[in-house]
Amino acid sequence: FCALLSEHGQKRAKPVPMLPKLLQRGQLEDASVSFGRIPLGIDADTLNMVCLNMERGGTEQVLAMDLLDTVGFAEGIAALLQQTPDFELYVLDPGKMLSVDGIDAEHYVTETPEETVVRLFSLTVERHNAYKTSNGVFPEEMDTHPVVVVLQGLGRIKSLLTEDGVGKLRLILENTSGKFRLFFWVFDDYRSANVYNTEDWCRGEGIWIGNGVGDQIRLKVNGRVPAAARNLNFTDGFQVRHGTARQMKLLVSDRMEAEAEEYE
């Protein structure tokens, strides 16, 4: 009997899935990535992957109390996009906050964003017109590879543009669409976002990073957020949709490991 009991005792229960302390690109090797499926993080309650379909929108607003808290996620998303075949990635980063491997000077803009904004405006108009005049189907001969833009600190970017450039960028954000194979990730701090929150593209939905989601009003959350009282950091966030804040462990860049350890 003891031998039999010992034999059965060798069987171990399957480990209980847990939310990782840090989520990085290497942990997403089995996750498919496409224009219609960009992994954002892991749901804190269900442990399922949270993804964004860029075909269903044209912009994603990402906010935090401090712009520095957006760096890990911005770099994580940029690296994911950079490694996705056929994607063309632009990063406008006047604060030189981000580290993006394998991107050239034409696509990583830090000082004079005006020329890039004009180029993106022309591309938006071209694809918008082609899509509309062809009844929602691009001509076969037209190049419609996915173009994705990361705006790191929209408020600061606007301050470096002429009045014409500011107007063009606003028109881009208000009229772009994933249907045109264009998408804009708009990162900023809460205070800076207050300046342009009345623009039509600010829908009250997006991603909040770190503490403060229950104290802010730019992303519309109905009711109290229980997790908002916890001590969160730049690896934690909320996907805000239809008034509901869904907590998740965010994808961050590989170089954020040391910074994350400081919070443990």
mmCIF file of C-alpha atoms in Angstrom:
data_model
loop_
_atom_site.group_PDB
_atom_site.id
_atom_site.type_symbol
_atom_site.label_atom_id
_atom_site.label_comp_id
_atom_site.label_asym_id
_atom_site.label_seq_id
_atom_site.Cartn_x
_atom_site.Cartn_y
_atom_site.Cartn_z
ATOM 1 C CA PHE A 1 0.000 0.000 0.000
ATOM 2 C CA CYS A 2 2.815 2.405 0.900
ATOM 3 C CA ALA A 3 4.574 1.678 -2.382
ATOM 4 C CA LEU A 4 1.362 2.318 -4.309
ATOM 5 C CA LEU A 5 0.765 5.536 -2.404
ATOM 6 C CA SER A 6 4.314 6.602 -3.092
ATOM 7 C CA GLU A 7 3.882 5.881 -6.795
ATOM 8 C CA HIS A 8 0.760 8.043 -6.999
ATOM 9 C CA GLY A 9 2.510 10.693 -4.967
ATOM 10 C CA GLN A 10 5.008 11.175 -7.787
ATOM 11 C CA LYS A 11 2.316 12.830 -9.893
ATOM 12 C CA ARG A 12 2.396 16.564 -9.570
ATOM 13 C CA ALA A 13 -0.357 19.039 -10.237
ATOM 14 C CA LYS A 14 0.025 21.203 -13.278
ATOM 15 C CA PRO A 15 1.473 24.626 -12.439
ATOM 16 C CA VAL A 16 -1.104 27.370 -12.040
ATOM 17 C CA PRO A 17 -0.741 30.021 -14.786
ATOM 18 C CA MET A 18 0.387 33.351 -13.366
ATOM 19 C CA LEU A 19 0.733 36.857 -14.692
ATOM 20 C CA PRO A 20 4.408 37.467 -15.552
ATOM 21 C CA LYS A 21 6.253 40.232 -13.751
ATOM 22 C CA LEU A 22 7.593 41.370 -17.108
ATOM 23 C CA LEU A 23 6.309 40.741 -20.642
ATOM 24 C CA GLN A 24 8.838 41.035 -23.462
ATOM 25 C CA ARG A 25 8.989 40.217 -27.156
ATOM 26 C CA GLY A 26 10.700 36.855 -26.642
ATOM 27 C CA GLN A 27 7.654 35.622 -24.713
ATOM 28 C CA LEU A 28 5.445 36.281 -27.762
ATOM 29 C CA GLU A 29 7.210 33.914 -30.166
ATOM 30 C CA ASP A 30 4.095 31.780 -30.602
ATOM 31 C CA ALA A 31 1.780 34.774 -31.041
ATOM 32 C CA SER A 32 0.829 35.689 -34.600
ATOM 33 C CA VAL A 33 1.388 39.339 -35.476
ATOM 34 C CA SER A 34 -0.305 41.156 -38.346
ATOM 35 C CA PHE A 35 -1.948 44.487 -39.158
ATOM 36 C CA GLY A 36 -5.159 43.010 -37.795
ATOM 37 C CA ARG A 37 -3.577 41.538 -34.664
ATOM 38 C CA ILE A 38 -1.000 43.437 -32.609
ATOM 39 C CA PRO A 39 -0.339 41.936 -29.140
ATOM 40 C CA LEU A 40 -0.504 44.568 -26.411
ATOM 41 C CA GLY A 41 -0.160 42.511 -23.260
ATOM 42 C CA ILE A 42 -1.783 39.868 -21.063
ATOM 43 C CA ASP A 43 -5.155 40.322 -19.371
ATOM 44 C CA ALA A 44 -4.617 40.477 -15.594
ATOM 45 C CA ASP A 45 -7.806 38.502 -14.895
ATOM 46 C CA THR A 46 -8.105 35.921 -17.682
ATOM 47 C CA LEU A 47 -4.376 35.678 -18.585
ATOM 48 C CA ASN A 48 -5.410 35.791 -22.243
ATOM 49 C CA MET A 49 -3.497 37.817 -24.789
ATOM 50 C CA VAL A 50 -4.922 41.310 -25.365
ATOM 51 C CA CYS A 51 -4.573 42.410 -28.987
ATOM 52 C CA LEU A 52 -5.395 45.426 -31.122
ATOM 53 C CA ASN A 53 -6.874 45.209 -34.612
ATOM 54 C CA MET A 54 -5.426 48.192 -36.470
ATOM 55 C CA GLU A 55 -7.836 47.589 -39.359
ATOM 56 C CA ARG A 56 -10.712 48.806 -37.168
ATOM 57 C CA GLY A 57 -9.334 52.246 -36.397
ATOM 58 C CA GLY A 58 -6.770 54.797 -37.414
ATOM 59 C CA THR A 59 -5.311 55.897 -34.096
ATOM 60 C CA GLU A 60 -4.601 54.533 -30.631
ATOM 61 C CA GLN A 61 -4.075 57.059 -27.851
ATOM 62 C CA VAL A 62 -1.668 55.945 -25.114
ATOM 63 C CA LEU A 63 -1.438 58.087 -21.981
ATOM 64 C CA ALA A 64 0.309 58.117 -18.610
ATOM 65 C CA MET A 65 0.776 60.685 -15.873
ATOM 66 C CA ASP A 66 4.444 60.951 -16.907
ATOM 67 C CA LEU A 67 5.586 60.535 -20.523
ATOM 68 C CA LEU A 68 8.603 58.592 -19.261
ATOM 69 C CA ASP A 69 6.245 55.809 -18.180
ATOM 70 C CA THR A 70 5.227 55.256 -21.817
ATOM 71 C CA VAL A 71 8.774 54.511 -23.035
ATOM 72 C CA GLY A 72 8.852 50.765 -22.303
ATOM 73 C CA PHE A 73 5.548 50.089 -24.055
ATOM 74 C CA ALA A 74 6.322 52.438 -26.960
ATOM 75 C CA GLU A 75 9.638 50.670 -27.545
ATOM 76 C CA GLY A 76 7.999 47.254 -27.206
ATOM 77 C CA ILE A 77 5.349 48.082 -29.803
ATOM 78 C CA ALA A 78 7.895 49.724 -32.131
ATOM 79 C CA ALA A 79 10.179 46.672 -31.982
ATOM 80 C CA LEU A 80 7.243 44.377 -32.725
ATOM 81 C CA LEU A 81 6.206 46.488 -35.714
ATOM 82 C CA GLN A 82 9.787 46.807 -36.907
ATOM 83 C CA GLN A 83 10.133 43.020 -37.136
ATOM 84 C CA THR A 84 6.823 42.445 -38.906
ATOM 85 C CA PRO A 85 7.328 41.777 -42.653
ATOM 86 C CA ASP A 86 6.198 44.502 -45.089
ATOM 87 C CA PHE A 87 5.511 47.053 -42.335
ATOM 88 C CA GLU A 88 6.977 50.540 -42.773
ATOM 89 C CA LEU A 89 7.516 52.188 -39.393
ATOM 90 C CA TYR A 90 7.965 55.903 -38.679
ATOM 91 C CA VAL A 91 8.913 57.131 -35.199
ATOM 92 C CA LEU A 92 8.604 60.845 -34.383
ATOM 93 C CA ASP A 93 10.465 61.313 -31.107
ATOM 94 C CA PRO A 94 11.591 64.920 -30.492
ATOM 95 C CA GLY A 95 12.548 64.124 -26.904
ATOM 96 C CA LYS A 96 14.885 61.326 -28.084
ATOM 97 C CA MET A 97 13.329 59.056 -25.490
ATOM 98 C CA LEU A 98 13.077 55.852 -27.491
ATOM 99 C CA SER A 99 15.628 53.288 -28.583
ATOM 100 C CA VAL A 100 14.540 51.576 -31.806
ATOM 101 C CA ASP A 101 16.968 49.120 -33.417
ATOM 102 C CA GLY A 102 17.320 48.872 -37.183
ATOM 103 C CA ILE A 103 15.523 52.097 -38.098
ATOM 104 C CA ASP A 104 17.107 54.671 -40.434
ATOM 105 C CA ALA A 105 17.308 58.448 -40.036
ATOM 106 C CA GLU A 106 14.491 59.054 -42.525
ATOM 107 C CA HIS A 107 12.080 57.024 -40.400
ATOM 108 C CA TYR A 108 13.349 58.026 -36.936
ATOM 109 C CA VAL A 109 12.714 61.768 -36.650
ATOM 110 C CA THR A 110 13.863 63.769 -33.621
ATOM 111 C CA GLU A 111 14.324 67.415 -34.617
ATOM 112 C CA THR A 112 12.393 68.563 -37.702
ATOM 113 C CA PRO A 113 9.114 66.645 -38.025
ATOM 114 C CA GLU A 114 7.538 69.053 -40.539
ATOM 115 C CA GLU A 115 8.816 67.267 -43.653
ATOM 116 C CA THR A 116 7.720 63.872 -42.332
ATOM 117 C CA VAL A 117 4.246 65.180 -41.444
ATOM 118 C CA VAL A 118 3.861 66.605 -44.961
ATOM 119 C CA ARG A 119 4.912 63.247 -46.435
ATOM 120 C CA LEU A 120 2.447 61.373 -44.235
ATOM 121 C CA PHE A 121 -0.301 63.866 -45.087
ATOM 122 C CA SER A 122 0.223 63.266 -48.810
ATOM 123 C CA LEU A 123 0.168 59.508 -48.253
ATOM 124 C CA THR A 124 -3.057 59.747 -46.234
ATOM 125 C CA VAL A 125 -4.763 61.858 -48.920
ATOM 126 C CA GLU A 126 -3.584 59.526 -51.692
ATOM 127 C CA ARG A 127 -4.860 56.386 -49.991
ATOM 128 C CA HIS A 128 -8.068 58.032 -48.791
ATOM 129 C CA ASN A 129 -8.954 59.180 -52.310
ATOM 130 C CA ALA A 130 -8.017 55.878 -53.948
ATOM 131 C CA TYR A 131 -10.077 53.915 -51.410
ATOM 132 C CA LYS A 132 -13.129 56.150 -51.763
ATOM 133 C CA THR A 133 -13.108 56.390 -55.572
ATOM 134 C CA SER A 134 -12.652 52.616 -55.917
ATOM 135 C CA ASN A 135 -15.644 51.813 -53.657
ATOM 136 C CA GLY A 136 -13.522 50.479 -50.823
ATOM 137 C CA VAL A 137 -11.085 48.444 -52.919
ATOM 138 C CA PHE A 138 -7.597 49.691 -53.767
ATOM 139 C CA PRO A 139 -6.447 49.350 -57.394
ATOM 140 C CA GLU A 140 -4.329 46.220 -57.783
ATOM 141 C CA GLU A 141 -1.360 48.184 -59.086
ATOM 142 C CA MET A 142 -1.297 50.517 -56.058
ATOM 143 C CA ASP A 143 1.289 50.027 -53.326
ATOM 144 C CA THR A 144 -0.639 49.724 -50.075
ATOM 145 C CA HIS A 145 1.924 48.186 -47.722
ATOM 146 C CA PRO A 146 1.127 48.899 -44.050
ATOM 147 C CA VAL A 147 2.512 52.197 -42.741
ATOM 148 C CA VAL A 148 2.511 52.601 -38.960
ATOM 149 C CA VAL A 149 3.573 55.764 -37.131
ATOM 150 C CA VAL A 150 4.612 56.174 -33.499
ATOM 151 C CA LEU A 151 4.178 59.745 -32.218
ATOM 152 C CA GLN A 152 6.150 59.941 -28.964
ATOM 153 C CA GLY A 153 4.904 63.057 -27.214
ATOM 154 C CA LEU A 154 2.283 64.576 -29.498
ATOM 155 C CA GLY A 155 2.220 67.853 -27.586
ATOM 156 C CA ARG A 156 5.930 68.391 -28.128
ATOM 157 C CA ILE A 157 5.722 67.332 -31.771
ATOM 158 C CA LYS A 158 3.012 69.934 -32.366
ATOM 159 C CA SER A 159 5.197 72.628 -30.780
ATOM 160 C CA LEU A 160 7.874 71.992 -33.440
ATOM 161 C CA LEU A 161 5.495 72.310 -36.388
ATOM 162 C CA THR A 162 4.383 75.352 -38.325
ATOM 163 C CA GLU A 163 0.702 76.305 -38.217
ATOM 164 C CA ASP A 164 0.274 74.491 -41.519
ATOM 165 C CA GLY A 165 2.020 71.409 -40.144
ATOM 166 C CA VAL A 166 -0.183 71.361 -37.041
ATOM 167 C CA GLY A 167 -3.259 71.562 -39.256
ATOM 168 C CA LYS A 168 -2.025 68.749 -41.497
ATOM 169 C CA LEU A 169 -1.263 66.492 -38.527
ATOM 170 C CA ARG A 170 -4.707 67.105 -37.054
ATOM 171 C CA LEU A 171 -6.338 66.271 -40.399
ATOM 172 C CA ILE A 172 -4.276 63.076 -40.594
ATOM 173 C CA LEU A 173 -5.369 61.908 -37.145
ATOM 174 C CA GLU A 174 -9.012 62.805 -37.764
ATOM 175 C CA ASN A 175 -9.262 61.209 -41.212
ATOM 176 C CA THR A 176 -6.870 58.274 -41.279
ATOM 177 C CA SER A 177 -8.156 54.712 -41.120
ATOM 178 C CA GLY A 178 -6.805 51.219 -40.827
ATOM 179 C CA LYS A 179 -8.765 50.534 -44.006
ATOM 180 C CA PHE A 180 -6.138 52.651 -45.764
ATOM 181 C CA ARG A 181 -3.388 50.451 -44.240
ATOM 182 C CA LEU A 182 -2.340 53.419 -42.105
ATOM 183 C CA PHE A 183 -2.211 53.606 -38.323
ATOM 184 C CA PHE A 184 -0.961 56.123 -35.749
ATOM 185 C CA TRP A 185 0.082 55.336 -32.161
ATOM 186 C CA VAL A 186 -0.191 58.576 -30.163
ATOM 187 C CA PHE A 187 1.793 58.603 -26.908
ATOM 188 C CA ASP A 188 1.702 61.495 -24.467
ATOM 189 C CA ASP A 189 1.495 62.520 -20.839
ATOM 190 C CA TYR A 190 -1.835 63.435 -19.302
ATOM 191 C CA ARG A 191 -1.171 67.172 -18.949
ATOM 192 C CA SER A 192 -0.042 67.589 -22.569
ATOM 193 C CA ALA A 193 -3.074 65.657 -23.820
ATOM 194 C CA ASN A 194 -5.377 68.171 -22.151
ATOM 195 C CA VAL A 195 -4.332 70.748 -24.761
ATOM 196 C CA TYR A 196 -5.769 68.861 -27.751
ATOM 197 C CA ASN A 197 -8.440 66.685 -26.100
ATOM 198 C CA THR A 198 -11.262 68.394 -28.023
ATOM 199 C CA GLU A 199 -9.953 67.197 -31.400
ATOM 200 C CA ASP A 200 -12.308 64.730 -33.068
ATOM 201 C CA TRP A 201 -9.866 61.808 -33.073
ATOM 202 C CA CYS A 202 -9.752 61.845 -29.233
ATOM 203 C CA ARG A 203 -12.603 59.404 -28.624
ATOM 204 C CA GLY A 204 -12.043 58.786 -24.910
ATOM 205 C CA GLU A 205 -10.680 55.297 -25.596
ATOM 206 C CA GLY A 206 -7.133 53.998 -25.654
ATOM 207 C CA ILE A 207 -4.492 52.698 -23.259
ATOM 208 C CA TRP A 208 -3.518 54.062 -19.865
ATOM 209 C CA ILE A 209 -0.127 53.156 -18.376
ATOM 210 C CA GLY A 210 0.680 52.933 -14.664
ATOM 211 C CA ASN A 211 -1.127 54.633 -11.798
ATOM 212 C CA GLY A 212 -3.893 57.193 -12.115
ATOM 213 C CA VAL A 213 -6.443 55.691 -14.480
ATOM 214 C CA GLY A 214 -9.169 56.321 -11.908
ATOM 215 C CA ASP A 215 -8.125 59.944 -11.424
ATOM 216 C CA GLN A 216 -7.984 61.068 -15.052
ATOM 217 C CA ILE A 217 -10.809 62.075 -17.421
ATOM 218 C CA ARG A 218 -9.236 61.871 -20.893
ATOM 219 C CA LEU A 219 -9.993 58.151 -21.272
ATOM 220 C CA LYS A 220 -13.610 57.557 -20.301
ATOM 221 C CA VAL A 221 -13.973 55.007 -17.492
ATOM 222 C CA ASN A 222 -17.460 54.434 -16.070
ATOM 223 C CA GLY A 223 -17.451 53.764 -12.348
ATOM 224 C CA ARG A 224 -14.632 52.910 -10.005
ATOM 225 C CA VAL A 225 -11.586 50.901 -11.096
ATOM 226 C CA PRO A 226 -10.662 48.531 -8.204
ATOM 227 C CA ALA A 227 -7.131 47.960 -9.450
ATOM 228 C CA ALA A 228 -6.489 51.703 -9.612
ATOM 229 C CA ALA A 229 -5.641 51.688 -5.906
ATOM 230 C CA ARG A 230 -2.751 49.264 -6.406
ATOM 231 C CA ASN A 231 0.844 50.339 -6.754
ATOM 232 C CA LEU A 232 1.288 49.972 -10.510
ATOM 233 C CA ASN A 233 4.269 50.848 -12.705
ATOM 234 C CA PHE A 234 5.135 51.237 -16.393
ATOM 235 C CA THR A 235 4.708 47.487 -17.007
ATOM 236 C CA ASP A 236 1.018 47.681 -16.035
ATOM 237 C CA GLY A 237 -1.755 49.274 -18.034
ATOM 238 C CA PHE A 238 -5.430 49.434 -18.889
ATOM 239 C CA GLN A 239 -7.152 49.052 -22.215
ATOM 240 C CA VAL A 240 -10.123 51.426 -22.061
ATOM 241 C CA ARG A 241 -13.028 50.505 -24.330
ATOM 242 C CA HIS A 242 -16.724 51.424 -24.062
ATOM 243 C CA GLY A 243 -16.242 52.853 -20.574
ATOM 244 C CA THR A 244 -14.534 49.740 -19.190
ATOM 245 C CA ALA A 245 -10.894 49.598 -18.091
ATOM 246 C CA ARG A 246 -9.311 46.194 -18.653
ATOM 247 C CA GLN A 247 -6.102 45.744 -16.688
ATOM 248 C CA MET A 248 -3.154 44.043 -18.372
ATOM 249 C CA LYS A 249 0.560 43.394 -18.127
ATOM 250 C CA LEU A 250 1.991 45.410 -20.992
ATOM 251 C CA LEU A 251 4.519 44.369 -23.594
ATOM 252 C CA VAL A 252 7.739 46.322 -22.938
ATOM 253 C CA SER A 253 11.136 46.492 -24.625
ATOM 254 C CA ASP A 254 13.968 44.178 -23.651
ATOM 255 C CA ARG A 255 16.032 46.964 -22.117
ATOM 256 C CA MET A 256 13.335 47.643 -19.506
ATOM 257 C CA GLU A 257 14.231 44.609 -17.382
ATOM 258 C CA ALA A 258 16.594 46.528 -15.093
ATOM 259 C CA GLU A 259 14.102 49.374 -14.628
ATOM 260 C CA ALA A 260 11.312 46.923 -13.776
ATOM 261 C CA GLU A 261 13.439 45.289 -11.069
ATOM 262 C CA GLU A 262 13.607 48.612 -9.224
ATOM 263 C CA TYR A 263 9.882 48.346 -8.518
ATOM 264 C CA GLU A 264 10.031 44.890 -6.936
#
